Short mmCIF file of C-alpha atoms in Angstrom, two decimals:
data_model
loop_
_atom_site.label_atom_id
_atom_site.label_comp_id
_atom_site.label_asym_id
_atom_site.label_seq_id
_atom_site.Cartn_x
_atom_site.Cartn_y
_atom_site.Cartn_z
CA MET A 1 -79.16 -25.10 140.12
CA PRO A 2 -78.21 -22.37 137.52
CA THR A 3 -74.63 -20.73 138.16
CA ALA A 4 -75.95 -17.20 138.82
CA ALA A 5 -78.22 -18.61 141.67
CA ARG A 6 -75.52 -20.72 143.00
CA ARG A 7 -73.40 -17.64 143.48
CA ALA A 8 -76.01 -15.57 144.86
CA ARG A 9 -76.68 -18.53 147.75
CA LEU A 10 -72.96 -18.52 148.37
CA ARG A 11 -72.82 -14.83 148.89
CA ALA A 12 -75.74 -15.02 151.31
CA MET A 13 -73.95 -17.81 153.24
CA THR A 14 -70.77 -16.15 153.55
CA SER A 15 -71.71 -12.82 155.26
CA THR A 16 -69.31 -13.63 158.21
CA ALA A 17 -65.97 -12.41 157.06
CA VAL A 18 -62.68 -13.55 158.01
CA THR A 19 -60.47 -10.93 159.11
CA ALA A 20 -56.70 -11.11 158.25
CA PRO A 21 -54.11 -10.60 161.00
CA PRO A 22 -53.47 -6.89 161.09
CA LEU A 23 -49.81 -6.99 161.23
CA PHE A 24 -49.12 -9.83 158.87
CA THR A 25 -50.30 -10.64 155.25
CA GLU A 26 -51.41 -14.16 154.82
CA LEU A 27 -49.63 -16.73 152.62
CA ARG A 28 -53.20 -18.01 151.75
CA PRO A 29 -55.84 -15.34 151.73
CA PRO A 30 -59.56 -16.58 151.51
CA LEU A 31 -61.43 -17.01 148.44
CA ASP A 32 -64.41 -15.10 147.98
CA PRO A 33 -67.51 -17.10 146.85
CA GLU A 34 -67.53 -16.46 143.25
CA ARG A 35 -63.63 -17.20 143.24
CA ALA A 36 -64.29 -20.41 145.13
CA LEU A 37 -67.13 -21.59 142.81
CA LEU A 38 -64.82 -20.88 139.62
CA GLU A 39 -61.79 -22.79 141.26
CA ALA A 40 -63.98 -25.74 142.12
CA GLU A 41 -65.34 -25.88 138.62
CA ARG A 42 -61.75 -26.31 137.31
CA CYS A 43 -61.51 -29.75 139.26
CA LEU A 44 -61.64 -32.82 137.04
CA GLU A 45 -63.14 -34.90 139.91
CA CYS A 46 -60.73 -37.91 139.58
CA GLY A 47 -61.35 -41.10 141.01
CA GLY A 48 -63.71 -43.68 139.92
CA ARG A 49 -62.28 -47.09 140.08
CA ALA A 50 -58.96 -45.96 141.62
CA GLU A 51 -58.43 -43.20 144.31
CA ALA A 52 -57.69 -39.86 143.05
CA PRO A 53 -54.07 -38.76 143.40
CA CYS A 54 -54.83 -35.91 145.73
CA VAL A 55 -56.55 -38.27 148.04
CA ASP A 56 -53.69 -40.74 147.88
CA ALA A 57 -51.47 -37.76 148.94
CA CYS A 58 -53.39 -36.56 151.74
CA PRO A 59 -52.38 -38.23 155.32
CA ALA A 60 -55.74 -37.62 156.57
CA GLU A 61 -57.44 -39.25 153.55
CA VAL A 62 -59.97 -36.38 152.72
CA ASP A 63 -62.21 -37.06 149.90
CA VAL A 64 -60.86 -34.00 148.02
CA PRO A 65 -62.89 -34.56 144.69
CA GLY A 66 -66.10 -35.12 146.60
CA PHE A 67 -65.63 -31.90 148.85
CA ILE A 68 -64.82 -29.82 145.91
CA GLY A 69 -67.52 -31.17 144.03
CA ALA A 70 -69.96 -30.08 146.67
CA ILE A 71 -68.54 -26.67 146.23
CA ALA A 72 -69.11 -26.58 142.66
CA ASP A 73 -72.76 -27.61 143.30
CA GLY A 74 -73.33 -24.87 145.61
CA ASP A 75 -73.13 -26.81 148.65
CA PRO A 76 -70.08 -25.56 150.62
CA VAL A 77 -71.34 -26.75 154.02
CA GLY A 78 -71.88 -30.14 152.55
CA ALA A 79 -68.36 -30.12 151.43
CA ALA A 80 -67.05 -29.28 154.93
CA ASP A 81 -69.03 -32.24 156.22
CA THR A 82 -67.09 -34.29 153.86
CA ILE A 83 -63.67 -32.71 155.16
CA PHE A 84 -64.58 -32.96 158.84
CA ALA A 85 -65.59 -36.62 158.46
CA SER A 86 -61.84 -37.23 157.69
CA ASN A 87 -60.06 -34.54 159.40
CA LEU A 88 -61.44 -32.57 162.47
CA LEU A 89 -58.82 -30.09 162.02
CA GLY A 90 -59.54 -29.22 158.24
CA ALA A 91 -59.71 -25.55 158.77
CA THR A 92 -56.40 -25.38 160.37
CA CYS A 93 -55.12 -27.85 157.90
CA ALA A 94 -56.23 -25.73 154.91
CA ARG A 95 -53.94 -22.87 156.32
CA VAL A 96 -50.75 -24.81 157.29
CA CYS A 97 -50.56 -27.86 155.28
CA PRO A 98 -47.70 -28.04 152.64
CA VAL A 99 -50.21 -28.61 149.90
CA GLU A 100 -47.39 -28.21 147.46
CA VAL A 101 -45.90 -31.52 148.26
CA LEU A 102 -49.22 -33.23 149.07
CA CYS A 103 -52.58 -32.90 147.39
CA GLN A 104 -52.02 -29.99 145.19
CA GLY A 105 -48.56 -31.47 144.30
CA ALA A 106 -50.41 -34.63 143.13
CA CYS A 107 -53.11 -32.85 141.05
CA VAL A 108 -53.59 -34.23 137.75
CA LEU A 109 -53.71 -30.78 136.22
CA ALA A 110 -50.18 -29.95 137.49
CA HIS A 111 -48.73 -33.06 135.79
CA GLU A 112 -50.52 -31.64 132.51
CA GLY A 113 -48.53 -28.47 132.64
CA ARG A 114 -51.47 -26.53 134.23
CA ALA A 115 -52.04 -24.66 137.50
CA PRO A 116 -53.18 -27.37 140.09
CA VAL A 117 -56.53 -26.75 141.90
CA GLU A 118 -56.21 -24.48 144.80
CA ILE A 119 -57.22 -27.31 147.12
CA ALA A 120 -56.32 -25.73 150.49
CA ALA A 121 -57.98 -22.38 149.44
CA LEU A 122 -61.25 -24.57 148.90
CA GLN A 123 -60.90 -26.37 152.06
CA ARG A 124 -60.50 -23.23 153.85
CA TYR A 125 -63.43 -21.71 152.24
CA ALA A 126 -65.79 -24.56 153.03
CA THR A 127 -64.62 -25.37 156.71
CA ASP A 128 -64.48 -21.73 157.74
CA LEU A 129 -68.13 -21.16 156.35
CA ALA A 130 -69.32 -24.22 158.39
CA LEU A 131 -67.57 -23.13 161.66
CA ALA A 132 -68.96 -19.58 161.38
CA HIS A 133 -72.35 -21.29 161.07
CA ARG A 134 -71.64 -23.64 164.07
CA ARG A 135 -72.08 -26.68 161.84
CA PRO A 136 -71.43 -29.97 163.92
CA LEU A 137 -68.16 -31.55 163.00
CA ARG A 138 -69.79 -34.81 162.94
CA ALA A 139 -73.62 -35.31 162.02
CA HIS A 140 -73.95 -38.11 164.68
CA ARG A 141 -72.19 -39.03 167.85
CA ALA A 142 -72.12 -42.80 168.93
CA PRO A 143 -73.86 -43.97 171.97
CA LEU A 144 -71.93 -43.13 175.00
CA ARG A 145 -69.40 -45.97 176.15
CA HIS A 146 -67.95 -46.68 179.60
CA GLY A 147 -64.34 -45.80 178.87
CA ARG A 148 -62.58 -42.58 180.04
CA VAL A 149 -59.78 -41.14 177.99
CA ALA A 150 -57.23 -38.82 179.05
CA VAL A 151 -55.16 -36.72 176.55
CA VAL A 152 -52.20 -34.91 177.37
CA GLY A 153 -51.45 -31.87 175.20
CA ALA A 154 -53.94 -29.61 173.34
CA GLY A 155 -52.05 -29.42 170.14
CA PRO A 156 -53.06 -30.98 166.72
CA ALA A 157 -52.68 -34.59 167.83
CA GLY A 158 -54.43 -34.36 171.10
CA LEU A 159 -57.28 -32.21 169.60
CA ALA A 160 -57.84 -34.65 166.72
CA CYS A 161 -57.66 -37.76 168.77
CA ALA A 162 -59.89 -36.28 171.47
CA GLY A 163 -62.49 -35.37 168.87
CA GLU A 164 -62.42 -38.83 167.18
CA LEU A 165 -62.85 -40.55 170.60
CA ALA A 166 -65.64 -38.27 171.55
CA ALA A 167 -67.45 -39.02 168.32
CA ALA A 168 -66.95 -42.63 169.10
CA GLY A 169 -68.91 -42.21 172.53
CA PHE A 170 -66.10 -41.92 174.83
CA ALA A 171 -65.67 -39.37 177.86
CA VAL A 172 -62.65 -37.60 176.89
CA THR A 173 -60.70 -34.92 178.84
CA VAL A 174 -57.72 -32.92 177.48
CA HIS A 175 -55.25 -31.54 179.68
CA ASP A 176 -52.81 -28.71 178.79
CA ALA A 177 -50.60 -26.64 180.67
CA ARG A 178 -51.34 -23.47 178.55
CA PRO A 179 -54.37 -21.49 179.11
CA GLU A 180 -55.25 -21.66 175.45
CA ALA A 181 -55.42 -24.89 173.18
CA GLY A 182 -53.63 -25.28 170.06
CA GLY A 183 -50.08 -26.30 171.07
CA LEU A 184 -47.43 -25.65 168.27
CA VAL A 185 -50.25 -24.14 165.67
CA ARG A 186 -51.23 -21.41 168.31
CA PHE A 187 -47.81 -20.51 169.58
CA ALA A 188 -45.15 -21.95 167.11
CA ILE A 189 -46.32 -21.82 163.56
CA ALA A 190 -45.61 -18.35 161.91
CA PRO A 191 -48.45 -15.93 161.97
CA TYR A 192 -48.26 -15.29 158.17
CA ARG A 193 -49.81 -18.74 157.98
CA LEU A 194 -51.77 -18.68 160.93
CA GLN A 195 -52.39 -16.19 163.67
CA ARG A 196 -55.03 -17.55 165.82
CA GLU A 197 -58.16 -18.38 163.67
CA PRO A 198 -59.74 -20.74 163.28
CA LEU A 199 -58.66 -22.43 166.55
CA PRO A 200 -61.20 -21.02 168.85
CA ASP A 201 -63.90 -21.99 166.64
CA GLU A 202 -62.45 -25.73 166.26
CA VAL A 203 -62.14 -25.99 170.07
CA ARG A 204 -65.68 -24.73 170.40
CA ALA A 205 -66.85 -27.51 167.88
CA LEU A 206 -64.99 -30.28 169.70
CA ASP A 207 -66.42 -29.06 172.82
CA ASP A 208 -69.89 -29.36 171.27
CA LEU A 209 -68.76 -32.79 170.28
CA GLY A 210 -68.33 -33.64 174.04
CA VAL A 211 -64.57 -33.20 174.44
CA GLU A 212 -64.08 -31.63 178.12
CA PHE A 213 -60.85 -29.11 178.21
CA ARG A 214 -58.91 -28.65 181.37
CA LEU A 215 -56.56 -25.81 180.18
CA GLY A 216 -53.84 -24.38 182.58
CA ASP A 217 -53.67 -27.84 184.16
CA ALA A 218 -49.94 -28.77 183.88
CA ILE A 219 -48.84 -32.40 184.65
CA ASP A 220 -45.86 -31.19 186.36
CA SER A 221 -44.92 -33.66 188.92
CA PRO A 222 -44.99 -37.74 189.25
CA GLU A 223 -47.77 -37.30 191.53
CA ALA A 224 -50.01 -35.34 189.05
CA LEU A 225 -49.33 -38.02 186.57
CA ARG A 226 -50.28 -40.60 188.95
CA ARG A 227 -53.62 -38.81 189.68
CA LEU A 228 -54.39 -38.62 186.04
CA GLU A 229 -53.74 -42.07 185.40
CA ALA A 230 -56.07 -43.31 188.32
CA ASP A 231 -58.94 -41.51 186.59
CA ALA A 232 -58.54 -42.69 183.18
CA ASP A 233 -58.87 -46.16 181.51
CA ALA A 234 -56.65 -45.07 178.58
CA LEU A 235 -54.34 -42.26 178.24
CA VAL A 236 -52.81 -40.36 175.14
CA LEU A 237 -49.50 -38.66 175.04
CA ALA A 238 -49.74 -35.73 172.65
CA CYS A 239 -47.64 -33.17 174.47
CA GLY A 240 -45.31 -32.50 171.52
CA MET A 241 -41.69 -31.65 171.89
CA GLY A 242 -39.99 -29.44 174.46
CA ALA A 243 -37.87 -26.33 174.43
CA ASP A 244 -35.53 -25.41 171.72
CA THR A 245 -32.34 -27.33 171.50
CA ASP A 246 -29.45 -25.85 173.50
CA VAL A 247 -26.61 -24.20 171.58
CA GLU A 248 -23.62 -23.27 173.80
CA LEU A 249 -22.12 -20.44 171.98
CA PRO A 250 -20.38 -17.36 173.62
CA GLY A 251 -22.60 -14.30 173.69
CA ALA A 252 -25.99 -16.33 173.53
CA ASP A 253 -27.28 -14.55 176.53
CA LEU A 254 -26.77 -11.22 174.87
CA PRO A 255 -30.05 -9.11 174.22
CA GLY A 256 -31.18 -9.38 170.65
CA VAL A 257 -30.37 -13.29 170.59
CA TRP A 258 -33.58 -15.37 170.47
CA ARG A 259 -34.68 -18.95 170.32
CA SER A 260 -37.08 -19.73 167.51
CA LEU A 261 -39.99 -20.73 169.79
CA PRO A 262 -40.11 -17.73 171.96
CA PHE A 263 -39.54 -15.34 168.95
CA ILE A 264 -42.48 -16.90 167.17
CA GLU A 265 -44.81 -16.73 170.25
CA ALA A 266 -44.04 -13.10 170.92
CA LEU A 267 -45.42 -12.51 167.38
CA LYS A 268 -48.21 -14.77 167.90
CA THR A 269 -49.21 -13.21 171.08
CA GLY A 270 -49.12 -9.64 169.94
CA GLU A 271 -45.59 -8.70 171.25
CA PRO A 272 -43.54 -8.51 168.14
CA PRO A 273 -39.81 -7.72 168.85
CA ALA A 274 -38.11 -4.88 167.55
CA VAL A 275 -35.45 -6.92 165.29
CA GLY A 276 -33.79 -3.63 163.76
CA ARG A 277 -32.40 -3.51 160.47
CA SER A 278 -30.23 -6.64 160.21
CA VAL A 279 -31.29 -10.24 161.23
CA ALA A 280 -29.27 -13.55 161.09
CA VAL A 281 -31.14 -16.93 161.57
CA ILE A 282 -29.42 -20.06 162.14
CA GLY A 283 -30.90 -23.35 161.02
CA GLY A 284 -32.23 -25.05 157.95
CA GLY A 285 -35.74 -26.22 158.79
CA ASN A 286 -39.22 -25.03 158.27
CA THR A 287 -39.15 -23.02 161.43
CA ALA A 288 -35.98 -21.17 160.34
CA ILE A 289 -37.69 -20.39 157.00
CA ASP A 290 -40.66 -18.99 159.00
CA VAL A 291 -38.35 -16.96 161.21
CA VAL A 292 -36.57 -15.46 158.29
CA CYS A 293 -39.77 -14.36 156.46
CA GLU A 294 -41.36 -12.95 159.68
CA ALA A 295 -38.26 -10.99 160.21
CA ARG A 296 -38.66 -9.51 156.88
CA ARG A 297 -42.15 -8.55 157.52
CA LEU A 298 -41.07 -6.88 160.95
CA GLY A 299 -39.04 -4.45 158.94
CA ALA A 300 -35.53 -5.80 158.68
CA ALA A 301 -33.93 -4.74 155.61
CA GLU A 302 -31.19 -7.53 155.55
CA VAL A 303 -32.14 -10.92 156.60
CA THR A 304 -29.62 -13.82 156.43
CA LEU A 305 -30.14 -17.71 156.87
CA VAL A 306 -27.06 -19.40 158.13
CA TYR A 307 -26.95 -23.18 157.32
CA ARG A 308 -24.05 -25.65 157.98
CA ARG A 309 -24.78 -27.73 154.87
CA THR A 310 -25.81 -26.92 151.36
CA GLU A 311 -29.41 -25.97 149.85
CA ALA A 312 -29.90 -29.39 148.50
CA GLU A 313 -29.59 -30.88 152.14
CA MET A 314 -31.96 -28.39 153.85
CA PRO A 315 -34.87 -30.24 155.56
CA ALA A 316 -37.22 -27.12 155.01
CA TYR A 317 -39.53 -27.68 151.94
CA ALA A 318 -38.01 -26.43 148.63
CA HIS A 319 -40.99 -24.25 147.77
CA GLU A 320 -40.86 -22.33 150.94
CA VAL A 321 -37.00 -21.76 150.51
CA GLU A 322 -38.11 -20.26 147.17
CA GLU A 323 -40.73 -18.18 148.86
CA ALA A 324 -37.92 -16.77 151.38
CA ARG A 325 -35.65 -16.05 148.43
CA ARG A 326 -38.44 -14.03 146.67
CA GLU A 327 -38.80 -11.94 149.73
CA GLY A 328 -35.18 -11.17 149.46
CA VAL A 329 -33.75 -13.36 152.30
CA ARG A 330 -30.06 -14.14 151.67
CA PHE A 331 -28.57 -17.40 152.42
CA LEU A 332 -25.10 -18.58 153.58
CA TRP A 333 -24.31 -22.10 152.81
CA LEU A 334 -21.69 -24.24 154.39
CA THR A 335 -21.40 -21.81 157.25
CA VAL A 336 -21.45 -22.44 161.09
CA PRO A 337 -21.61 -19.84 163.68
CA LEU A 338 -18.88 -19.44 166.30
CA ARG A 339 -20.07 -16.77 168.94
CA PHE A 340 -22.25 -13.86 169.34
CA LEU A 341 -20.53 -10.33 169.41
CA GLY A 342 -21.66 -7.44 171.38
CA THR A 343 -21.26 -5.46 174.72
CA ARG A 344 -24.54 -4.33 175.95
CA ARG A 345 -26.69 -6.00 173.27
CA LEU A 346 -26.04 -7.97 170.06
CA GLU A 347 -23.92 -6.38 167.36
CA GLY A 348 -22.64 -9.11 165.27
CA LEU A 349 -22.24 -12.88 164.68
CA GLU A 350 -19.01 -14.21 163.95
CA CYS A 351 -18.99 -17.25 161.55
CA ARG A 352 -16.78 -19.78 159.70
CA HIS A 353 -16.95 -21.47 156.34
CA VAL A 354 -17.06 -25.55 156.50
CA ARG A 355 -16.53 -27.98 153.92
CA LEU A 356 -18.14 -31.37 153.33
CA VAL A 357 -15.95 -34.37 153.48
CA PRO A 358 -17.72 -37.40 151.91
CA ASP A 359 -18.12 -40.42 154.14
CA GLU A 360 -20.92 -43.29 154.25
CA GLY A 361 -23.56 -40.80 155.29
CA ARG A 362 -24.54 -37.33 154.38
CA GLY A 363 -20.75 -36.15 154.52
CA ARG A 364 -18.69 -34.91 157.62
CA LEU A 365 -18.52 -31.23 158.31
CA GLU A 366 -14.88 -30.06 158.53
CA GLU A 367 -14.33 -26.35 159.64
CA VAL A 368 -12.17 -24.41 157.26
CA GLU A 369 -9.55 -22.46 159.37
CA GLY A 370 -8.95 -18.98 158.35
CA THR A 371 -12.55 -18.43 156.90
CA GLU A 372 -13.83 -16.50 159.84
CA PHE A 373 -15.97 -13.26 159.18
CA VAL A 374 -18.41 -11.17 161.03
CA LEU A 375 -21.92 -10.76 160.08
CA PRO A 376 -23.09 -7.37 161.55
CA VAL A 377 -26.55 -7.98 163.01
CA GLU A 378 -28.99 -6.47 165.65
CA THR A 379 -30.95 -9.56 165.92
CA ALA A 380 -30.12 -13.35 165.83
CA VAL A 381 -32.59 -16.32 166.08
CA LEU A 382 -31.55 -19.99 166.75
CA GLY A 383 -33.97 -22.23 164.92
CA ILE A 384 -32.24 -25.73 164.90
CA GLY A 385 -34.88 -27.77 166.49
CA GLN A 386 -36.48 -28.98 170.01
CA GLN A 387 -35.79 -31.20 172.76
CA PRO A 388 -37.89 -34.23 173.66
CA ARG A 389 -39.99 -33.80 176.93
CA THR A 390 -37.69 -36.40 178.68
CA GLU A 391 -38.80 -35.58 182.34
CA LEU A 392 -42.51 -36.21 181.59
CA LEU A 393 -41.63 -39.41 179.71
CA THR A 394 -39.61 -40.72 182.49
CA TRP A 395 -42.40 -40.45 185.03
CA ILE A 396 -44.45 -43.04 182.85
CA GLU A 397 -43.87 -46.46 184.03
CA GLY A 398 -42.59 -49.04 181.55
CA LEU A 399 -42.38 -46.36 178.71
CA GLU A 400 -39.47 -47.30 176.30
CA LEU A 401 -37.85 -44.60 174.58
CA GLU A 402 -36.21 -44.26 171.12
CA ARG A 403 -33.87 -41.17 170.74
CA GLY A 404 -35.84 -39.72 173.51
CA ARG A 405 -39.14 -40.08 172.35
CA PRO A 406 -41.78 -42.79 173.03
CA ALA A 407 -41.58 -46.03 171.18
CA VAL A 408 -44.80 -46.87 169.55
CA ASP A 409 -46.52 -49.56 167.36
CA ALA A 410 -46.70 -47.85 163.96
CA ALA A 411 -50.24 -49.12 163.10
CA THR A 412 -51.81 -48.27 166.53
CA GLY A 413 -49.56 -45.73 168.38
CA ARG A 414 -49.60 -47.93 171.46
CA THR A 415 -46.54 -47.72 173.73
CA SER A 416 -44.76 -50.36 175.79
CA ASN A 417 -47.10 -49.26 178.67
CA PRO A 418 -50.46 -50.83 177.53
CA ARG A 419 -52.51 -47.88 179.25
CA TRP A 420 -50.60 -45.34 177.20
CA TRP A 421 -50.91 -44.21 173.62
CA ALA A 422 -48.77 -41.45 171.75
CA ALA A 423 -49.13 -39.25 168.64
CA GLY A 424 -47.63 -36.35 167.07
CA ASP A 425 -44.47 -34.54 167.41
CA ALA A 426 -43.91 -36.23 170.80
CA VAL A 427 -43.44 -39.35 168.54
CA ASN A 428 -42.13 -38.06 165.31
CA GLY A 429 -39.99 -35.22 166.62
CA GLY A 430 -41.67 -32.66 164.57
CA ALA A 431 -43.79 -33.28 161.57
CA THR A 432 -46.66 -31.59 159.69
CA VAL A 433 -50.28 -30.94 161.45
CA VAL A 434 -51.96 -33.38 158.73
CA GLU A 435 -49.40 -36.14 159.68
CA ALA A 436 -50.29 -35.52 163.65
CA VAL A 437 -53.97 -35.94 162.46
CA HIS A 438 -53.20 -39.03 160.86
CA GLN A 439 -51.47 -40.60 163.83
CA ALA A 440 -54.29 -39.31 166.10
CA LYS A 441 -56.77 -41.38 163.94
CA LEU A 442 -54.87 -44.27 164.45
CA VAL A 443 -54.67 -44.04 168.16
CA ALA A 444 -58.43 -43.34 168.41
CA ALA A 445 -59.32 -46.42 166.45
CA SER A 446 -56.74 -48.46 168.53
CA ILE A 447 -58.39 -47.22 171.85
CA ALA A 448 -61.91 -47.83 170.54
CA GLU A 449 -60.95 -51.48 169.73
CA VAL A 450 -59.39 -51.95 173.13
CA LEU A 451 -61.94 -50.19 175.73
CA PRO A 452 -65.24 -51.63 176.28
#
């Protein structure tokens, strides 16, 4: 088909626009049809005898050259079919995947000194278009099978696993305490990455595939768990992690002191806090980076990230640290908080410098007496990780734990209780959405082999 005709066809197919969140500018705005076509035509469509580097770098094993080739040929809906064949949450992953260290980071063009193909943007373009036109996630569903599967948790791992099992012919029910599906994607990923869309469309598409959702259904007692077990042949633990890790610092109960998850949830549910002029965020992971960037977007003029180690040791992705730096965030390395200061509300954060003392591991932290200082702030956010859901886990008979998380077989996700499997953050302690999808696919394949 001539290029001009392909572009006209694409414009006609993309009449449904995706609206950006009103309060936040997206990090990865959508491509228009012409830009998508031009970007797709840059792809070298690597592969052939060996797997393309971008496919090797994708935990969900999406056929990247295949779907980009379909876009270049004027068939973005066919491109979406290729994506959904490997990743039922392809639209969400297009927005939140750290592609800089995955598929785009592996792009051959980047290794030749050129800009890598915008794989995430092209994936969003194709999947959003398909979802808007109610394209089925899978062209065919396997014949119905007798097994019944209960999935605890409607986050990425639970949604992906439920969809794979439904496509394989099983009766699948997803239970979640919240009234809305999505888990961490809906409530704990910063809105400049993803506000709410495309989750409603993905959930609708999973429902069309045969997944039953029971939202607002908390498994909040051993008795509720036993009733769930009695009604299922296999069960999947995909409930993620629990609340923020407790930090016992004086003044932590002052107004203006937040934990990271409630802070981001307030943004995601349309109730952004008034952060004032100055904000401090304590932590060094990706969530802490999300919070400092959103604090800037909320109008804070001075935003400081306080981290106890050095930049080289931060668990956050280096490219995201650079994004925060470009937005004017200040970093205090080798610094620990001592207490929150204020009378009626937060007024300052007292800190102290530390030094790293070499040992057999990452180095021992040693506080340096006499280096105390006060950072004037109106808002402080603790972003240092989450706790395992230990109470729920102890209700599952025979479930072995490692560091407070279910011990699983790496190849199948099966736990020490043969009726239970587990995937996602509940197992790995907090990783990417696409890694949750990868684990969910392993679990679904294992259950399909075990159940009749």
